[in-house]
C-alpha cells in the first residue's frame, strides 16, 4: 500500500542518534521510519536533516488586542518559516486570557488563523482563581503567572493568591509558567533611576538585577514544592538562579526551565550596537552569563530553548527614553537558524538541538510521544533542514509583522527549508503554502497530578470551617 508522503534519503535526528532513513506519512501520522513503502508524493531530503518540528513554549501573538503588532496568521506563519510546528501562546493580550470569555475569543481566532499547532496559556492573577478550573476544562495547555512587570502591565498577584492558584493547578496536574522577576524591587529601582535622570539602555538592566530573578525563582520553587505543583521557569537569563533550580530538581520538584537564543548569544556588548531596541525582560546581561547557561543546558538544569517571540513595531522600539520602549522582539523565525549555526560551530550537536528544541518541550507539556519525536504513531510534524546553507538574517524579510530584530545582519549557517504539520507541507523554501486554519490545538496528556499538603490548602481549611459550622 502506498503512503501519502515519503520523505526519502534524509538524515533523521533523534535526541540520541542521527541515521539515514525514509519517513513515511499517512493520515497526518508517521507510519514508518526506515524502509518506506511506495508513496503518492515523494520529498527528496538527501543531504539534509529531517528533525521533529520545534516546540516553542513561549510566544506572544498579541491577538486579540494588539493585532497591529502580530496576529495568529503572521505569528504562526513566522513559526512555520522558523521550523516551529507547535507554539504555546502567552496570555498578556487584550483582554488577557484570564476568563472563559477571553479564552473562547482567542480560541476562535486561533482556529481560523493558525498554520501550526498550538497551546494557549491561561492567566493566573490576583482576581481569577475562581476561573482556573473552567479555563482548564475549556482547554488551556498551561498557565502563566507574571511575578514581575512586563509588556501588558498585568499586576503580579500577591503571594497568597499565587499559592492558592498553585494549589488549584497542583490538584489538576497543570504546569504553571512564571515570569520570575521580583515586581517590588524592580518598580522601586525604576522609580529611583528615573528620578536620577537615567533613561539610557543600561538603566533598564540596572533596574532588574539578578537578585530579582533569584528571589522570584526561589519563591516559585517553594510554592511548587509545597503544593506539588508543576512549574516552568520562563526565559532564564542569568547564571545566578541556576543553583536554586539544580537543587530543586535534585529534590524532585517538577520544574522545567527554558532559555532563549538572546541569553545564550547576546550580552551588554550588543547594547552599543542596538541601543534601546535591545530592551527585553529579563534584560540581556553582562558577559559571563552565556557560558553558564550553555553548561546548564548540557547538564539538564535548563531543559529547553524557547524564543519569547515578543513582536512590536520598530517605532515602538526606537523611543529616546528606554522606559518608553516596548520590551521584547520577535524570535520564533530566527531561533532555528541561530541554533543550527551553533551546531555548525561545534558548540552543540544536532541531537542536542533536537533534545532542547523538540523532545524536552514535548515532554514538559504532555505532547510526547505524539509530538517531539520521529517514530511511528507520532504526528508528522517534521522539518527538513539544510545545515549547510549560509545566509544573512534580514529583519525586512521576516514574516512577523515586527520588522525589527537584534539578529538583523547576522550571518548564519543552517536553515529550515520545509515544514510539515501533521503531514501537510506548510512551508517550502520560505513560502507559506498551506491555508490559515490548518493549525489545531495540540493534544495534551499530562502525567497524573501529584498534589502535596492537600489538608492545608485554602480549599481544605475553608471546607473544615464549613463542617464545623454544620456540626456546631
Ligand atoms: C514580552 C512581551 O512583549 O509580551 N516582553 C518581553 O520583554 N519579554 C513579555 C514577557 O515575556 O516578559
Ligand atoms: Zn516574560
Short mmCIF file of C-alpha atoms and ligand atoms in Angstrom, two decimals:
data_model
loop_
_atom_site.label_atom_id
_atom_site.label_comp_id
_atom_site.label_asym_id
_atom_site.label_seq_id
_atom_site.Cartn_x
_atom_site.Cartn_y
_atom_site.Cartn_z
CA UNK A 1 0.00 0.00 0.00
CA UNK A 2 1.29 3.46 -0.84
CA UNK A 3 1.80 6.04 1.89
CA UNK A 4 0.58 9.61 1.39
CA UNK A 5 4.09 11.05 1.58
CA UNK A 6 7.57 9.59 1.93
CA UNK A 7 10.49 11.83 2.81
CA UNK A 8 13.42 9.97 1.28
CA UNK A 9 17.13 9.84 1.93
CA UNK A 10 17.40 12.32 4.79
CA UNK A 11 19.41 12.06 7.98
CA UNK A 12 16.78 11.51 10.66
CA UNK A 13 17.68 13.09 14.00
CA UNK A 14 16.65 11.96 17.47
CA UNK A 15 18.00 13.09 20.84
CA UNK A 16 20.44 10.17 20.77
CA UNK A 17 21.26 9.41 17.17
CA UNK A 18 21.45 10.52 13.55
CA UNK A 19 20.70 7.87 10.94
CA UNK A 20 19.71 7.72 7.30
CA UNK A 21 16.08 6.69 6.94
CA UNK A 22 12.96 7.32 4.91
CA UNK A 23 9.96 8.67 6.80
CA UNK A 24 6.51 7.55 5.62
CA UNK A 25 3.39 9.55 6.45
CA UNK A 26 -0.23 8.53 6.28
CA UNK A 27 -3.26 10.37 7.59
CA UNK A 28 -1.04 13.00 9.16
CA UNK A 29 0.91 10.46 11.24
CA UNK A 30 4.33 8.93 10.85
CA UNK A 31 3.76 5.28 9.90
CA UNK A 32 7.29 4.07 9.15
CA UNK A 33 10.87 5.17 9.76
CA UNK A 34 13.44 3.16 7.82
CA UNK A 35 12.40 1.21 4.77
CA UNK A 36 9.39 3.07 3.50
CA UNK A 37 6.69 1.82 1.15
CA UNK A 38 5.84 3.49 -2.12
CA UNK A 39 4.16 6.88 -1.90
CA UNK A 40 1.78 9.18 -3.71
CA UNK A 41 4.20 12.05 -3.04
CA UNK A 42 7.94 11.81 -2.54
CA UNK A 43 10.05 14.50 -0.93
CA UNK A 44 13.78 14.29 -1.54
CA UNK A 45 15.75 15.04 1.61
CA UNK A 46 19.12 13.67 0.55
CA UNK A 47 21.95 15.71 2.01
CA UNK A 48 19.58 17.18 4.58
CA UNK A 49 18.49 16.53 8.14
CA UNK A 50 14.92 15.55 8.98
CA UNK A 51 14.09 16.67 12.51
CA UNK A 52 10.91 16.85 14.59
CA UNK A 53 9.30 20.28 14.39
CA UNK A 54 10.47 22.61 17.14
CA UNK A 55 8.08 23.26 20.03
CA UNK A 56 8.27 26.82 21.32
CA UNK A 57 6.94 27.16 24.86
CA UNK A 58 6.95 30.97 24.82
CA UNK A 59 5.42 33.12 22.09
CA UNK A 60 3.29 36.27 22.17
CA UNK A 61 0.94 36.52 19.18
CA UNK A 62 -0.79 39.67 20.52
CA UNK A 63 -4.29 38.89 19.27
CA UNK A 64 -6.86 39.76 20.44
CA UNK A 65 -5.97 43.32 21.27
CA UNK A 66 -2.73 44.29 19.55
CA UNK A 67 -3.38 43.00 16.04
CA UNK A 68 -1.10 45.66 14.58
CA UNK A 69 1.90 44.07 16.34
CA UNK A 70 1.06 40.47 15.38
CA UNK A 71 -1.90 38.21 14.76
CA UNK A 72 -2.21 34.45 14.70
CA UNK A 73 -1.67 34.27 10.97
CA UNK A 74 1.52 36.32 10.92
CA UNK A 75 2.74 34.73 14.14
CA UNK A 76 2.15 31.10 13.18
CA UNK A 77 3.40 31.82 9.65
CA UNK A 78 6.61 33.10 11.21
CA UNK A 79 6.72 29.92 13.29
CA UNK A 80 6.36 27.70 10.21
CA UNK A 81 9.14 29.62 8.48
CA UNK A 82 11.28 29.06 11.55
CA UNK A 83 10.70 25.29 11.66
CA UNK A 84 8.41 25.59 14.69
CA UNK A 85 5.38 23.31 14.45
CA UNK A 86 3.82 23.85 17.89
CA UNK A 87 3.68 27.07 19.91
CA UNK A 88 2.45 27.90 23.39
CA UNK A 89 0.92 31.37 23.29
CA UNK A 90 1.02 33.80 26.21
CA UNK A 91 -1.98 35.45 27.90
CA UNK A 92 -0.86 39.12 28.01
CA UNK A 93 -3.25 40.07 25.22
CA UNK A 94 -6.22 42.48 25.41
CA UNK A 95 -8.32 41.13 27.06
CA UNK A 96 -5.84 38.98 28.98
CA UNK A 97 -6.61 35.26 28.78
CA UNK A 98 -7.82 35.05 32.37
CA UNK A 99 -11.53 34.43 31.82
CA UNK A 100 -13.52 31.86 29.91
CA UNK A 101 -14.83 34.53 27.52
CA UNK A 102 -11.33 35.78 26.73
CA UNK A 103 -10.14 32.21 26.15
CA UNK A 104 -13.04 31.44 23.80
CA UNK A 105 -12.30 34.63 21.88
CA UNK A 106 -8.66 33.61 21.42
CA UNK A 107 -9.54 30.01 20.57
CA UNK A 108 -11.86 31.21 17.79
CA UNK A 109 -9.19 33.45 16.32
CA UNK A 110 -6.50 30.77 16.53
CA UNK A 111 -8.76 28.18 14.92
CA UNK A 112 -9.30 30.46 11.95
CA UNK A 113 -5.77 31.81 11.55
CA UNK A 114 -3.17 29.27 12.70
CA UNK A 115 -0.80 27.50 10.31
CA UNK A 116 0.86 25.42 13.05
CA UNK A 117 -0.41 23.61 16.12
CA UNK A 118 -0.71 25.47 19.37
CA UNK A 119 -1.49 25.54 23.03
CA UNK A 120 -2.98 28.57 24.74
CA UNK A 121 -1.87 29.76 28.17
CA UNK A 122 -4.41 30.86 30.74
CA UNK A 123 -3.51 33.71 33.07
CA UNK A 124 -3.15 33.19 36.80
CA UNK A 125 -3.61 36.50 38.60
CA UNK A 126 -4.93 38.01 41.80
CA UNK A 127 -8.56 38.01 40.74
CA UNK A 128 -9.25 34.98 38.59
CA UNK A 129 -8.66 31.97 40.87
CA UNK A 130 -12.33 31.07 40.54
CA UNK A 131 -11.87 30.79 36.78
CA UNK A 132 -8.84 28.47 36.73
CA UNK A 133 -10.79 25.20 36.70
CA UNK A 134 -13.08 26.43 33.93
CA UNK A 135 -10.06 27.51 31.89
CA UNK A 136 -8.56 24.03 32.30
CA UNK A 137 -11.82 22.37 31.30
CA UNK A 138 -12.02 24.63 28.25
CA UNK A 139 -8.60 23.50 27.06
CA UNK A 140 -5.71 25.74 28.15
CA UNK A 141 -2.37 23.94 27.94
CA UNK A 142 -0.84 25.66 30.94
CA UNK A 143 -0.88 28.87 32.96
CA UNK A 144 1.26 31.97 33.16
CA UNK A 145 1.87 33.93 36.29
CA UNK A 146 3.55 37.32 35.87
CA UNK A 147 5.52 37.69 39.11
CA UNK A 148 7.23 40.73 37.61
CA UNK A 149 6.02 43.56 35.47
CA UNK A 150 6.40 43.31 31.69
CA UNK A 151 4.54 44.21 28.49
CA UNK A 152 0.80 44.43 29.17
CA UNK A 153 1.29 45.77 32.70
CA UNK A 154 -0.52 42.87 34.31
CA UNK A 155 -0.01 43.30 38.05
CA UNK A 156 1.80 40.49 39.87
CA UNK A 157 -0.53 38.54 42.16
CA UNK A 158 0.06 38.61 45.90
CA UNK A 159 1.90 35.63 47.37
CA UNK A 160 -1.37 34.49 48.96
CA UNK A 161 -3.20 34.39 45.64
CA UNK A 162 -0.27 32.80 43.86
CA UNK A 163 -0.03 29.99 46.42
CA UNK A 164 -3.77 29.39 46.27
CA UNK A 165 -3.56 29.32 42.47
CA UNK A 166 -0.74 26.78 42.66
CA UNK A 167 -2.90 24.65 44.98
CA UNK A 168 -5.66 24.55 42.38
CA UNK A 169 -3.29 23.79 39.49
CA UNK A 170 -1.48 21.10 41.52
CA UNK A 171 -4.76 19.29 42.06
CA UNK A 172 -5.29 19.29 38.29
CA UNK A 173 -1.69 18.50 37.32
CA UNK A 174 -1.31 21.62 35.16
CA UNK A 175 2.06 23.28 34.67
CA UNK A 176 2.39 26.96 35.57
CA UNK A 177 4.96 29.14 33.82
CA UNK A 178 6.30 32.06 35.80
CA UNK A 179 7.90 35.28 34.67
CA UNK A 180 10.28 35.12 37.60
CA UNK A 181 11.39 38.65 38.47
CA UNK A 182 10.53 40.41 41.73
CA UNK A 183 7.98 43.15 40.97
CA UNK A 184 8.52 45.32 44.02
CA UNK A 185 12.31 45.56 43.73
CA UNK A 186 12.05 46.45 40.04
CA UNK A 187 9.35 49.09 40.50
CA UNK A 188 11.32 50.79 43.27
CA UNK A 189 14.57 50.74 41.31
CA UNK A 190 12.98 52.04 38.14
CA UNK A 191 11.45 54.96 40.05
CA UNK A 192 14.84 55.73 41.63
CA UNK A 193 16.60 55.54 38.26
CA UNK A 194 14.03 57.80 36.61
CA UNK A 195 14.29 60.29 39.46
CA UNK A 196 18.07 60.24 39.00
CA UNK A 197 17.62 61.11 35.32
CA UNK A 198 18.69 57.76 33.90
CA UNK A 199 16.91 56.74 30.69
CA UNK A 200 19.74 55.04 28.81
CA UNK A 201 19.60 51.42 27.58
CA UNK A 202 21.61 50.09 30.52
CA UNK A 203 19.26 51.76 33.03
CA UNK A 204 16.78 49.03 32.19
CA UNK A 205 19.34 46.40 33.17
CA UNK A 206 20.16 48.31 36.34
CA UNK A 207 16.51 48.25 37.34
CA UNK A 208 16.31 44.45 37.11
CA UNK A 209 19.42 42.96 38.75
CA UNK A 210 19.90 39.20 39.08
CA UNK A 211 18.63 39.23 42.66
CA UNK A 212 15.13 39.86 41.26
CA UNK A 213 15.32 36.56 39.43
CA UNK A 214 17.00 34.63 42.25
CA UNK A 215 14.29 35.71 44.66
CA UNK A 216 11.35 35.08 42.33
CA UNK A 217 12.64 31.71 41.09
CA UNK A 218 13.19 30.65 44.70
CA UNK A 219 9.70 31.74 45.76
CA UNK A 220 8.07 29.97 42.83
CA UNK A 221 10.04 26.79 43.60
CA UNK A 222 8.96 26.94 47.27
CA UNK A 223 5.29 27.24 46.26
CA UNK A 224 5.56 24.46 43.65
CA UNK A 225 7.33 22.12 46.06
CA UNK A 226 4.85 22.79 48.85
CA UNK A 227 1.79 22.29 46.67
CA UNK A 228 3.23 19.51 44.47
CA UNK A 229 2.51 21.77 41.51
CA UNK A 230 4.30 21.70 38.19
CA UNK A 231 6.41 24.75 37.45
CA UNK A 232 8.08 26.17 34.36
CA UNK A 233 10.62 28.99 34.51
CA UNK A 234 10.32 31.30 31.51
CA UNK A 235 13.32 32.89 29.78
CA UNK A 236 16.14 32.10 32.18
CA UNK A 237 18.63 34.88 31.56
CA UNK A 238 21.22 34.71 34.31
CA UNK A 239 23.61 32.23 35.86
CA UNK A 240 22.70 33.25 39.36
CA UNK A 241 19.46 31.37 39.99
CA UNK A 242 20.69 28.15 38.44
CA UNK A 243 21.79 26.72 41.76
CA UNK A 244 18.24 27.07 43.07
CA UNK A 245 16.92 25.10 40.11
CA UNK A 246 19.66 22.47 40.26
CA UNK A 247 18.85 21.81 43.92
CA UNK A 248 15.09 21.82 43.29
CA UNK A 249 15.44 19.24 40.52
CA UNK A 250 17.62 17.06 42.76
CA UNK A 251 14.87 17.15 45.39
CA UNK A 252 12.36 16.01 42.79
CA UNK A 253 10.46 19.26 42.30
CA UNK A 254 8.69 19.12 38.92
CA UNK A 255 10.26 22.24 37.49
CA UNK A 256 11.26 22.75 33.87
CA UNK A 257 13.32 25.66 32.58
CA UNK A 258 13.67 27.45 29.27
CA UNK A 259 16.28 29.85 27.99
CA UNK A 260 16.32 31.74 24.69
CA UNK A 261 18.86 32.44 21.92
CA UNK A 262 19.21 36.06 23.10
CA UNK A 263 20.51 34.93 26.50
CA UNK A 264 22.82 32.31 25.01
CA UNK A 265 24.29 34.56 22.33
CA UNK A 266 23.98 38.25 23.28
CA UNK A 267 25.34 40.39 26.11
CA UNK A 268 25.56 44.04 27.14
CA UNK A 269 28.28 44.37 24.48
CA UNK A 270 25.43 44.30 21.97
CA UNK A 271 23.76 47.28 23.64
CA UNK A 272 26.25 49.62 21.98
CA UNK A 273 25.10 48.46 18.58
CA UNK A 274 21.39 48.07 19.29
CA UNK A 275 20.60 50.64 22.00
CA UNK A 276 17.07 50.75 23.32
CA UNK A 277 15.89 48.21 20.74
CA UNK A 278 17.51 45.51 22.85
CA UNK A 279 15.17 46.25 25.76
CA UNK A 280 13.65 42.96 26.85
CA UNK A 281 12.51 41.31 30.08
CA UNK A 282 14.52 39.88 31.68
CA UNK A 283 17.31 42.10 30.34
CA UNK A 284 20.29 40.99 28.28
CA UNK A 285 23.04 40.85 30.90
CA UNK A 286 26.76 41.41 31.13
CA UNK A 287 29.17 38.91 29.57
CA UNK A 288 29.62 35.95 31.91
CA UNK A 289 26.09 34.60 31.87
CA UNK A 290 26.11 32.88 28.50
CA UNK A 291 28.60 30.11 29.22
CA UNK A 292 26.88 29.01 32.46
CA UNK A 293 23.55 28.89 30.61
CA UNK A 294 25.09 26.64 27.95
CA UNK A 295 26.52 24.44 30.70
CA UNK A 296 23.11 24.30 32.39
CA UNK A 297 21.56 23.10 29.14
CA UNK A 298 24.17 20.35 28.79
CA UNK A 299 23.67 19.37 32.42
CA UNK A 300 19.87 19.36 32.15
CA UNK A 301 19.23 22.15 34.65
CA UNK A 302 17.89 24.18 31.72
CA UNK A 303 15.63 21.89 29.71
CA UNK A 304 14.73 23.71 26.56
CA UNK A 305 15.15 26.55 24.12
CA UNK A 306 12.15 28.84 23.64
CA UNK A 307 12.06 32.21 21.93
CA UNK A 308 9.87 34.62 23.91
CA UNK A 309 8.73 35.85 20.49
CA UNK A 310 7.61 39.36 21.55
CA UNK A 311 6.74 41.41 18.46
CA UNK A 312 6.44 45.21 18.50
CA UNK A 313 6.60 47.80 15.74
CA UNK A 314 10.03 49.32 15.01
CA UNK A 315 8.85 52.76 16.15
CA UNK A 316 7.75 51.31 19.49
CA UNK A 317 11.31 50.09 19.99
CA UNK A 318 13.04 53.31 18.93
CA UNK A 319 11.94 55.87 21.51
CA UNK A 320 14.58 58.11 23.08
CA UNK A 321 13.95 57.03 26.67
CA UNK A 322 14.43 53.34 27.39
CA UNK A 323 11.41 53.47 29.73
CA UNK A 324 9.18 54.37 26.76
CA UNK A 325 10.40 51.49 24.57
CA UNK A 326 8.30 48.35 24.41
CA UNK A 327 10.07 45.27 25.77
CA UNK A 328 10.89 42.28 23.62
CA UNK A 329 11.45 41.45 19.96
CA UNK A 330 10.42 38.70 17.54
CA UNK A 331 12.27 35.38 17.62
CA UNK A 332 10.17 32.43 16.54
CA UNK A 333 11.50 32.74 12.99
CA UNK A 334 15.19 33.09 13.79
CA UNK A 335 15.72 30.59 16.60
CA UNK A 336 16.42 27.58 14.41
CA UNK A 337 18.97 29.18 12.06
CA UNK A 338 20.74 30.75 15.05
CA UNK A 339 20.99 27.45 16.89
CA UNK A 340 21.93 25.49 13.75
CA UNK A 341 24.78 27.95 13.38
CA UNK A 342 25.98 26.93 16.85
CA UNK A 343 25.69 23.29 15.78
CA UNK A 344 27.92 24.09 12.81
CA UNK A 345 30.35 25.85 15.14
CA UNK A 346 30.59 22.69 17.25
CA UNK A 347 29.02 24.22 20.33
CA UNK A 348 26.27 21.59 20.41
CA UNK A 349 25.29 18.57 18.34
CA UNK A 350 22.23 18.33 16.13
CA UNK A 351 20.90 15.72 18.58
CA UNK A 352 21.37 18.22 21.44
CA UNK A 353 19.33 20.66 19.42
CA UNK A 354 16.51 18.15 18.93
CA UNK A 355 16.57 17.33 22.66
CA UNK A 356 16.34 21.00 23.68
CA UNK A 357 14.00 22.34 20.99
CA UNK A 358 11.71 19.33 20.39
CA UNK A 359 11.85 16.40 22.81
CA UNK A 360 12.07 18.22 26.15
CA UNK A 361 9.30 20.75 25.50
CA UNK A 362 7.07 17.94 24.20
CA UNK A 363 7.64 16.06 27.46
CA UNK A 364 7.17 19.07 29.72
CA UNK A 365 3.83 19.97 28.16
CA UNK A 366 2.35 16.48 27.76
CA UNK A 367 2.65 16.41 23.96
CA UNK A 368 5.13 13.50 23.94
CA UNK A 369 5.19 10.98 22.19
CA UNK A 370 2.56 12.47 19.93
CA UNK A 371 4.98 15.29 19.13
CA UNK A 372 8.68 16.00 19.53
CA UNK A 373 9.91 12.70 18.09
CA UNK A 374 10.15 10.92 14.75
CA UNK A 375 8.67 7.47 15.29
CA UNK A 376 5.65 5.54 14.07
CA UNK A 377 2.45 6.78 15.67
CA UNK A 378 3.66 10.36 16.18
CA UNK A 379 2.19 13.37 14.40
CA UNK A 380 4.09 14.05 11.18
CA UNK A 381 5.41 17.40 12.44
CA UNK A 382 8.68 17.46 10.57
CA UNK A 383 11.28 19.90 9.39
CA UNK A 384 13.74 19.36 6.57
CA UNK A 385 16.93 21.22 7.44
CA UNK A 386 19.69 22.34 5.14
CA UNK A 387 22.51 22.58 7.66
CA UNK A 388 24.96 23.92 5.11
CA UNK A 389 23.13 26.92 3.73
CA UNK A 390 24.87 30.18 4.64
CA UNK A 391 22.78 33.30 4.68
CA UNK A 392 22.20 36.60 6.45
CA UNK A 393 19.23 37.27 8.73
CA UNK A 394 17.28 40.26 7.49
CA UNK A 395 14.57 41.90 9.57
CA UNK A 396 12.78 43.27 6.48
CA UNK A 397 12.23 39.67 5.32
CA UNK A 398 10.52 38.47 8.50
CA UNK A 399 7.03 37.04 8.13
CA UNK A 400 6.23 38.54 11.52
CA UNK A 401 4.66 42.00 11.47
CA UNK A 402 7.50 43.07 13.73
CA UNK A 403 10.22 44.05 11.25
CA UNK A 404 12.87 44.66 13.86
CA UNK A 405 15.35 42.14 15.15
CA UNK A 406 18.56 42.17 17.16
CA UNK A 407 19.73 39.49 14.73
CA UNK A 408 19.49 41.74 11.69
CA UNK A 409 22.62 41.38 9.58
CA UNK A 410 23.88 38.30 11.40
CA UNK A 411 25.50 35.59 9.29
CA UNK A 412 24.02 32.18 9.97
CA UNK A 413 24.60 28.68 8.66
CA UNK A 414 21.62 26.35 8.58
CA UNK A 415 18.01 26.79 7.54
CA UNK A 416 14.68 25.03 7.81
CA UNK A 417 13.71 24.53 4.16
CA UNK A 418 10.44 22.66 4.61
CA UNK A 419 7.98 22.42 7.49
CA UNK A 420 5.23 19.82 7.75
CA UNK A 421 2.45 19.96 10.32
CA UNK A 422 0.53 16.71 10.73
CA UNK A 423 1.67 15.56 7.33
CA UNK A 424 0.85 18.75 5.45
CA UNK A 425 3.57 20.88 3.91
CA UNK A 426 3.03 24.29 5.45
CA UNK A 427 6.30 25.97 4.45
CA UNK A 428 8.52 25.31 1.47
CA UNK A 429 11.65 27.34 0.72
CA UNK A 430 10.43 30.17 2.90
CA UNK A 431 6.98 30.34 1.32
CA UNK A 432 3.84 29.56 3.31
CA UNK A 433 1.92 27.07 1.19
CA UNK A 434 -0.95 25.99 3.49
CA UNK A 435 -4.20 27.70 4.34
CA UNK A 436 -4.65 29.50 7.65
CA UNK A 437 -6.75 27.37 9.97
CA UNK A 438 -4.68 24.22 9.40
CA UNK A 439 -3.17 24.57 12.88
CA UNK A 440 -5.03 22.76 15.67
CA UNK A 441 -4.84 22.73 19.46
CA UNK A 442 -2.06 20.28 20.37
CA UNK A 443 -3.44 17.23 22.17
CA UNK A 444 -2.16 17.14 25.70
CA UNK A 445 -1.87 14.41 28.31
CA UNK A 446 -0.09 15.49 31.46
CA UNK A 447 1.05 12.86 34.00
CA UNK A 448 -1.28 12.21 36.95
CA UNK A 449 -1.46 15.14 39.39
CA UNK A 450 0.74 14.79 42.49
CA UNK A 451 -0.53 17.44 44.90
CA UNK A 452 1.04 17.76 48.35
CA UNK A 453 -0.09 19.21 51.67
CA UNK A 454 -3.67 18.89 50.47
CA UNK A 455 -5.02 19.08 54.03
CA UNK A 456 -3.56 22.60 54.30
CA UNK A 457 -4.86 24.12 51.08
CA UNK A 458 -7.23 27.05 51.17
CA UNK A 459 -9.96 24.77 49.84
CA UNK A 460 -9.33 22.25 52.64
CA UNK A 461 -9.21 24.72 55.52
CA UNK A 462 -12.32 26.55 54.41
CA UNK A 463 -14.14 23.24 53.97
CA UNK A 464 -13.26 22.42 57.61
CA UNK A 465 -14.90 25.65 58.72
CA UNK A 466 -18.00 24.68 56.80
CA UNK A 467 -18.03 21.31 58.55
CA UNK A 468 -17.50 22.88 61.98
CA UNK A 469 -20.35 25.27 61.38
CA UNK A 470 -22.66 22.42 60.43
CA UNK A 471 -21.60 20.31 63.45
CA UNK A 472 -21.81 23.29 65.84
C1 LIG B 1 7.12 40.15 26.48
C2 LIG B 1 6.02 40.80 25.65
O1 LIG B 1 6.33 41.76 24.92
O2 LIG B 1 4.88 40.35 25.69
N1 LIG B 1 8.21 41.07 26.56
C3 LIG B 1 9.47 40.80 26.94
O3 LIG B 1 10.25 41.73 27.11
N2 LIG B 1 9.91 39.57 27.12
C4 LIG B 1 6.58 39.77 27.82
C5 LIG B 1 7.46 38.82 28.60
O4 LIG B 1 7.59 37.64 28.24
O5 LIG B 1 8.02 39.22 29.60
ZN1 LIG B 2 8.14 37.00 30.44
#
